[in-house]
Short mmCIF file of C-alpha atoms in Angstrom, two decimals:
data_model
loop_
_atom_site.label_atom_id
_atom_site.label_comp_id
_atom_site.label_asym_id
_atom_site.label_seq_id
_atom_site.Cartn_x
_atom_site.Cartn_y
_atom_site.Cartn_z
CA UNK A 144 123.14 181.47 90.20
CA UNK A 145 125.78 178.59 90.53
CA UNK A 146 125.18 175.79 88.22
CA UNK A 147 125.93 172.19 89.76
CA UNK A 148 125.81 169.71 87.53
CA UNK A 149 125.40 166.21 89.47
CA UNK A 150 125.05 162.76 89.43
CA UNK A 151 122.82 160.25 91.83
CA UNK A 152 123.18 156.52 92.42
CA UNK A 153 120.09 154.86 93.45
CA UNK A 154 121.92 151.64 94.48
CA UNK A 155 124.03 153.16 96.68
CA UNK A 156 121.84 156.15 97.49
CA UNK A 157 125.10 158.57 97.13
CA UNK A 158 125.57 162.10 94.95
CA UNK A 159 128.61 163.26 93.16
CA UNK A 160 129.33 166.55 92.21
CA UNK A 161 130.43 166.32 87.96
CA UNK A 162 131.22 170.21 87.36
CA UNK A 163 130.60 173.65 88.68
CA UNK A 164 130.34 176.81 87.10
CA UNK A 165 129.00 180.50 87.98
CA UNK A 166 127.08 180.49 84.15
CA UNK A 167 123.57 178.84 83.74
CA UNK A 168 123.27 175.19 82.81
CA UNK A 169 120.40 173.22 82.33
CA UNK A 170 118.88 170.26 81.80
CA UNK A 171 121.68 167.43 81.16
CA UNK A 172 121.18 164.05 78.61
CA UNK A 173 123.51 161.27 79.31
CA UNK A 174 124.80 159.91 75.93
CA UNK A 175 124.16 156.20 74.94
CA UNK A 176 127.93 155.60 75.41
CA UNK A 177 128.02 156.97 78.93
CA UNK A 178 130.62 159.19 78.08
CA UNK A 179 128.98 162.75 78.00
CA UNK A 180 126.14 164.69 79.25
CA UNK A 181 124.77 167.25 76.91
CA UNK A 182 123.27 170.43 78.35
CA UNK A 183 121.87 173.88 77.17
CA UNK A 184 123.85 177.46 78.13
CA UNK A 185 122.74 180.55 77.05
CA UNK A 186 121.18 179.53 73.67
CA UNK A 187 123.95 176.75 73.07
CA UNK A 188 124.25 172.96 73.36
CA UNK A 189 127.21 171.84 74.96
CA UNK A 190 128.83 168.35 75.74
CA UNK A 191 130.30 167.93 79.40
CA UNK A 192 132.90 165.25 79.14
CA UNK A 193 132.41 162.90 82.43
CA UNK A 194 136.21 161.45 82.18
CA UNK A 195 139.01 163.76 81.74
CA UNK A 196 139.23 167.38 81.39
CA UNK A 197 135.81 168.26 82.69
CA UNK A 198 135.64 171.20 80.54
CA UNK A 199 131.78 171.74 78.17
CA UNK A 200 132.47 171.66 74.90
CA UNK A 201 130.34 173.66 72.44
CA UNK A 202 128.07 171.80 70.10
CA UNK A 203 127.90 173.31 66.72
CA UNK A 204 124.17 173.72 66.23
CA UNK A 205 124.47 176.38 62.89
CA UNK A 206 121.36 179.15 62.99
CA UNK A 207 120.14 177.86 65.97
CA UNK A 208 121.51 179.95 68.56
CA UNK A 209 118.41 180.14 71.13
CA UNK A 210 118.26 176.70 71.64
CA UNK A 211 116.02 175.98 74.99
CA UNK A 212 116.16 172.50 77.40
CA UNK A 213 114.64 170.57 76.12
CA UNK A 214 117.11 168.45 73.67
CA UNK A 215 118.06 165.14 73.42
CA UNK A 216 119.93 161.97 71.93
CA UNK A 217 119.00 159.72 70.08
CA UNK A 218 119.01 156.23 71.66
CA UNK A 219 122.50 154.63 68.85
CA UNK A 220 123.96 158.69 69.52
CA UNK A 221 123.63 159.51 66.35
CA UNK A 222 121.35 162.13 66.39
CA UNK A 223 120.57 165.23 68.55
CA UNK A 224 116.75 166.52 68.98
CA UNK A 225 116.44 170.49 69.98
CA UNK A 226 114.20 173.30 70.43
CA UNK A 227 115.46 176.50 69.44
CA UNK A 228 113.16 179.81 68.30
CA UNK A 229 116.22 181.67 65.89
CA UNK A 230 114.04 180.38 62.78
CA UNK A 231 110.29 181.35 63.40
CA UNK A 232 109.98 183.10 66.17
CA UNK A 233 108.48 180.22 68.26
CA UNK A 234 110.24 176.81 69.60
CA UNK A 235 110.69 174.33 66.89
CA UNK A 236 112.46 170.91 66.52
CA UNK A 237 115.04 170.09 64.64
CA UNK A 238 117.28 167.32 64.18
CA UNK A 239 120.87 167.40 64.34
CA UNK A 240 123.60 165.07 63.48
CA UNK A 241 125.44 164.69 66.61
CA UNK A 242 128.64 164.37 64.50
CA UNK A 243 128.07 167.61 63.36
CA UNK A 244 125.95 168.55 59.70
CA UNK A 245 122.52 170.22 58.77
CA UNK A 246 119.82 170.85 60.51
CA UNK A 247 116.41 169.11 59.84
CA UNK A 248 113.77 170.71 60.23
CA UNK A 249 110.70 168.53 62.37
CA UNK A 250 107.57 170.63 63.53
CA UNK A 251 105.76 172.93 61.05
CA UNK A 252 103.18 173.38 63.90
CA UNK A 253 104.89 175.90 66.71
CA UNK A 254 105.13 175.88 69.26
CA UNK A 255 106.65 172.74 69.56
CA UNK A 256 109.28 171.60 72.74
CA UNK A 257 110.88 168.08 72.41
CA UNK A 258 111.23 165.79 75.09
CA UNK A 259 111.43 161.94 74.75
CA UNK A 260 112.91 159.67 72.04
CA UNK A 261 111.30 156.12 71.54
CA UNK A 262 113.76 153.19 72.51
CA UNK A 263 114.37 152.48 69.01
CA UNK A 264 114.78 156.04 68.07
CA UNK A 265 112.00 155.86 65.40
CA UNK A 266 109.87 158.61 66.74
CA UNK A 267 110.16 160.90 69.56
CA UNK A 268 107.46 162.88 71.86
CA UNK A 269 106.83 166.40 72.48
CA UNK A 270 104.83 169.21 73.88
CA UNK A 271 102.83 171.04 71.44
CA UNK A 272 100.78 174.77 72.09
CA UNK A 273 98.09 174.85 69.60
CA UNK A 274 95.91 177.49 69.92
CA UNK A 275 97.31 177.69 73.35
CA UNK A 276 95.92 174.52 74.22
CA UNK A 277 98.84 172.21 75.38
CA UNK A 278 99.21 168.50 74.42
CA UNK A 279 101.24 165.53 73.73
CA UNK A 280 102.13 164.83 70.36
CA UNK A 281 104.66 161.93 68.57
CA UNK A 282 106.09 162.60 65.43
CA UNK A 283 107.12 159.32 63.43
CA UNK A 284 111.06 160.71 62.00
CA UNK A 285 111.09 159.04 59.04
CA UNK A 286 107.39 160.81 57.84
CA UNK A 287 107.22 163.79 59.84
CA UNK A 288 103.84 163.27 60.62
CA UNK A 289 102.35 164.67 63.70
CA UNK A 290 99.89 162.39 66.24
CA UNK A 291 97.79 164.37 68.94
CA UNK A 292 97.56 161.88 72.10
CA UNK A 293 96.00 164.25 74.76
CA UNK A 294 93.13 166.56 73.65
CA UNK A 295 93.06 169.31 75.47
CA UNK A 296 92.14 167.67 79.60
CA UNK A 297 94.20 170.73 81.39
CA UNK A 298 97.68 171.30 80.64
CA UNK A 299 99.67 168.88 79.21
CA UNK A 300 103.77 168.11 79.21
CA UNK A 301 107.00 167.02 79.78
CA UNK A 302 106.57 163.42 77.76
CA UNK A 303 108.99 160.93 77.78
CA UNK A 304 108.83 157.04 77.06
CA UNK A 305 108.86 153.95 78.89
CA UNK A 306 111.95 151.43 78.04
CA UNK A 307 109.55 148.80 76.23
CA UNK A 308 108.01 151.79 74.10
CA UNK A 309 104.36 150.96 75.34
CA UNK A 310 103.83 154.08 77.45
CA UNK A 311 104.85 158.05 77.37
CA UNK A 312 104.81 159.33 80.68
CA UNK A 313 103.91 163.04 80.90
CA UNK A 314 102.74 165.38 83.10
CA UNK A 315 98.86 166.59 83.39
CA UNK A 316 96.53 169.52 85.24
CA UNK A 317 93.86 167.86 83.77
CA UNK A 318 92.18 167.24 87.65
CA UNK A 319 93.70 170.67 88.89
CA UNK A 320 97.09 169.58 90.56
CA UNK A 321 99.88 169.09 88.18
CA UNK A 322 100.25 165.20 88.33
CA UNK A 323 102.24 162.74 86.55
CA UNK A 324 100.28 160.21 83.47
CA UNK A 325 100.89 157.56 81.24
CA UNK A 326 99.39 157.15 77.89
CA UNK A 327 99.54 154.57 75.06
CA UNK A 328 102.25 155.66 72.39
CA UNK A 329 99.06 154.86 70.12
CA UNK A 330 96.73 157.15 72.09
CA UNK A 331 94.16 154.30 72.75
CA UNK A 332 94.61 154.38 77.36
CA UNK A 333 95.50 157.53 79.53
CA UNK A 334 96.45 156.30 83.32
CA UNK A 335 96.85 158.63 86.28
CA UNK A 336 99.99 157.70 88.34
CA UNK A 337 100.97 160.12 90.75
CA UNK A 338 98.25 160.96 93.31
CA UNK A 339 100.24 163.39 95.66
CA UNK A 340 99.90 166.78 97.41
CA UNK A 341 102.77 168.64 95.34
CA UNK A 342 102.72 169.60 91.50
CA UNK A 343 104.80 166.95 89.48
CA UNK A 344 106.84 167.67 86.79
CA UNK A 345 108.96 165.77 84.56
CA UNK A 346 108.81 162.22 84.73
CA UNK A 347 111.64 160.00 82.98
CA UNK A 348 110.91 156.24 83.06
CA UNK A 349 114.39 154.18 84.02
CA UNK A 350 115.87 152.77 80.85
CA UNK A 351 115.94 149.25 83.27
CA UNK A 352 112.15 150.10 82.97
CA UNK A 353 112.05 150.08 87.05
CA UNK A 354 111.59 153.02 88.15
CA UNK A 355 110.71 157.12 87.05
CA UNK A 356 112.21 159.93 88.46
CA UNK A 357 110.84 163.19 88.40
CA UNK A 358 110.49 166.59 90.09
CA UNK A 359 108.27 167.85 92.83
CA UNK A 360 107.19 171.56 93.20
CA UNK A 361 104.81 172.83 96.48
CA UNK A 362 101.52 172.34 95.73
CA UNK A 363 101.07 176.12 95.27
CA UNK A 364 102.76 176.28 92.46
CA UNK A 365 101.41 175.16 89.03
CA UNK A 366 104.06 175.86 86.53
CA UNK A 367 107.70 174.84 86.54
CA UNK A 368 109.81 178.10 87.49
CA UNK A 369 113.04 178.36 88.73
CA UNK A 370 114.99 179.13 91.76
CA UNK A 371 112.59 177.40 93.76
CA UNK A 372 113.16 174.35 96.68
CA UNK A 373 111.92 171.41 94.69
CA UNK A 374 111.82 167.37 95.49
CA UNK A 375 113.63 165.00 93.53
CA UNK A 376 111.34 161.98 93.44
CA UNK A 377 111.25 158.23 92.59
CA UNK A 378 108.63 156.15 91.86
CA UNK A 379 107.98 152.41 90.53
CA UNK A 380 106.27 152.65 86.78
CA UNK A 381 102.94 152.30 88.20
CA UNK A 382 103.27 155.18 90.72
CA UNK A 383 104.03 152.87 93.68
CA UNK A 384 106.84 152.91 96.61
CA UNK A 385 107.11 156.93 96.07
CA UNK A 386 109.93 158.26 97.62
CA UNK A 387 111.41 161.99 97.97
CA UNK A 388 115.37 161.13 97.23
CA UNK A 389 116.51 165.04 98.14
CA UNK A 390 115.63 168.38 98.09
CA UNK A 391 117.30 171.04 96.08
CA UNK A 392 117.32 174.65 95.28
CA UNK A 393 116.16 174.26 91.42
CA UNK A 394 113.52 173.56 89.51
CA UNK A 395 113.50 174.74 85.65
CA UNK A 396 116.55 173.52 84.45
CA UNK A 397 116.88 170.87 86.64
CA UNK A 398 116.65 167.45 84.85
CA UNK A 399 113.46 169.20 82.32
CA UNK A 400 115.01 165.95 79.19
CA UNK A 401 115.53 162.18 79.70
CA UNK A 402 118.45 162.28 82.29
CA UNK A 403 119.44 158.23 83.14
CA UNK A 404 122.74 157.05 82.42
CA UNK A 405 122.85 154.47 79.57
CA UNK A 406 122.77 151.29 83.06
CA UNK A 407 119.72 152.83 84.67
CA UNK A 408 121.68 152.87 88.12
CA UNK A 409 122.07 156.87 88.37
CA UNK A 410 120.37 160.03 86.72
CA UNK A 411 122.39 163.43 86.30
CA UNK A 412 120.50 166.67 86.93
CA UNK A 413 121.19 170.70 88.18
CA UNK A 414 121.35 171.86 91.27
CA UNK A 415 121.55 175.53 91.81
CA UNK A 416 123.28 178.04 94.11
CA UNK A 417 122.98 181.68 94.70
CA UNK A 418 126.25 183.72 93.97
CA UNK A 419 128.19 185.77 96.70
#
């Protein structure tokens, strides 16, 4: 496949095109600068200038070499949050220095698959298997300490927060369909939002807190594969005014971490094309 790493306005309601390439890339972070996206590449973390030579430019990440997509950045840029397997066997987060340095090592329970940093980058969200039961979990950085927030109601993923840190958005089988939710960041409320005929997957809240994009599948489908025709959807925070922006060929890979630029005017993601 043809990786086509994009960018949409939802002002203006226009696309442009940021980089090409005939290798898989996934899953692009805007940095808190606005400068870069980060995305994953066979095992790697890379940094995709968006001024200049558009050229990736390898992260060093040390042992972890079969890093997955779901990564992030830390909300000052500091920091980089991945999943990678090189270590135990099984995803695991770690956090990075996004200057470069050493590795820290986050989950002791595996497997564990980041997704969402809180707005003032003092804990961060993931999806956790135990006992292949999947749930949200936070994880407070500066303790380590692990906090199950969904207890086993279907299958539960993709979290990521809200801009005033009072929700973490996520994705839920727990009535059948794939849907998207909202819990309390303390546990204490779980609210359905999405109430649609397709399975929804990925939902990132607008750092201008007004709106949540996320991605569509056919209602057939109940995981997140790839090379599939998906919807690219937005939605107000409360699941209101839901509108399909585009289609694309895509799916895994496509925007699977937080994805707004720093303004909350556009959101990069990955469309896909076959080769020859």
């Amino acid at each position: 496949m043809r990786s086509s790493i994009e960018i949409y306005n939802i002002r203006t309601r226009q696309a442009r095109v940021v980089w090409q390439t005939p290798e898989l890339f996934e899953a692009p972070n805007w940095s808190p600068d606005g400068t870069y996206l980060l995305l994953n590449s066979e095992g790697f973390l890379y940094r995709l200038p968006l001024s200049g030579d558009p050229s990736p430019q390898k992260v060093d990440t040390g042992f972890a070499t079969i890093c997955n997509n779901d990564h992030g950045i830390s909300p000052d840029g500091s920091m980089y949050a991945l999943s990678d397997k090189v270590e135990f066997g099984k995803s695991t987060i770690y956090l990075l220095p996004s200057s470069g340095g050493a590795l820290r090592l986050m989950t002791k329970n595996l497997p564990s698959y980041w997704h969402g940093w809180s707005p003032d980058g003092k804990q961060f969200a993931y999806c956790g298997i135990r006992d292949q039961v999947f749930d949200i979990y936070s994880m407070e950085i500066e303790t380590g300490i692990e906090t199950r927030l969904t207890h086993g109601e279907g299958r539960n993923d993709g979290p990521d927060y809200s801009a005033d840190g009072q929700w973490i958005y996520f994705n839920s089988s727990r009535t059948g369909q794939m849907q998207i939710w909202r819990v309390r960041t303390d546990g204490s409320a779980v609210e359905r939002v999405t109430d649609s005929v397709y399975g929804d997957w990925f939902p990132h809240p607008s750092p201008k807190g007004d709106k949540v994009v996320f991605v569509s599948y056919d209602g057939d489908v109940f995981d997140h594969p790839r090379d599939l025709h998906v919807r690219v959807r937005l939605m107000d925070p409360d699941g209101g005014n839901v509108e399909t922006l585009f289609d694309l060929f895509g799916g895994q890979g496509t925007m699977n971490s937080p994805n707004w630029s720093p303004d909350g005017d556009e959101f990069a993601y990955v469309r896909y094309f076959p080769v020859g």
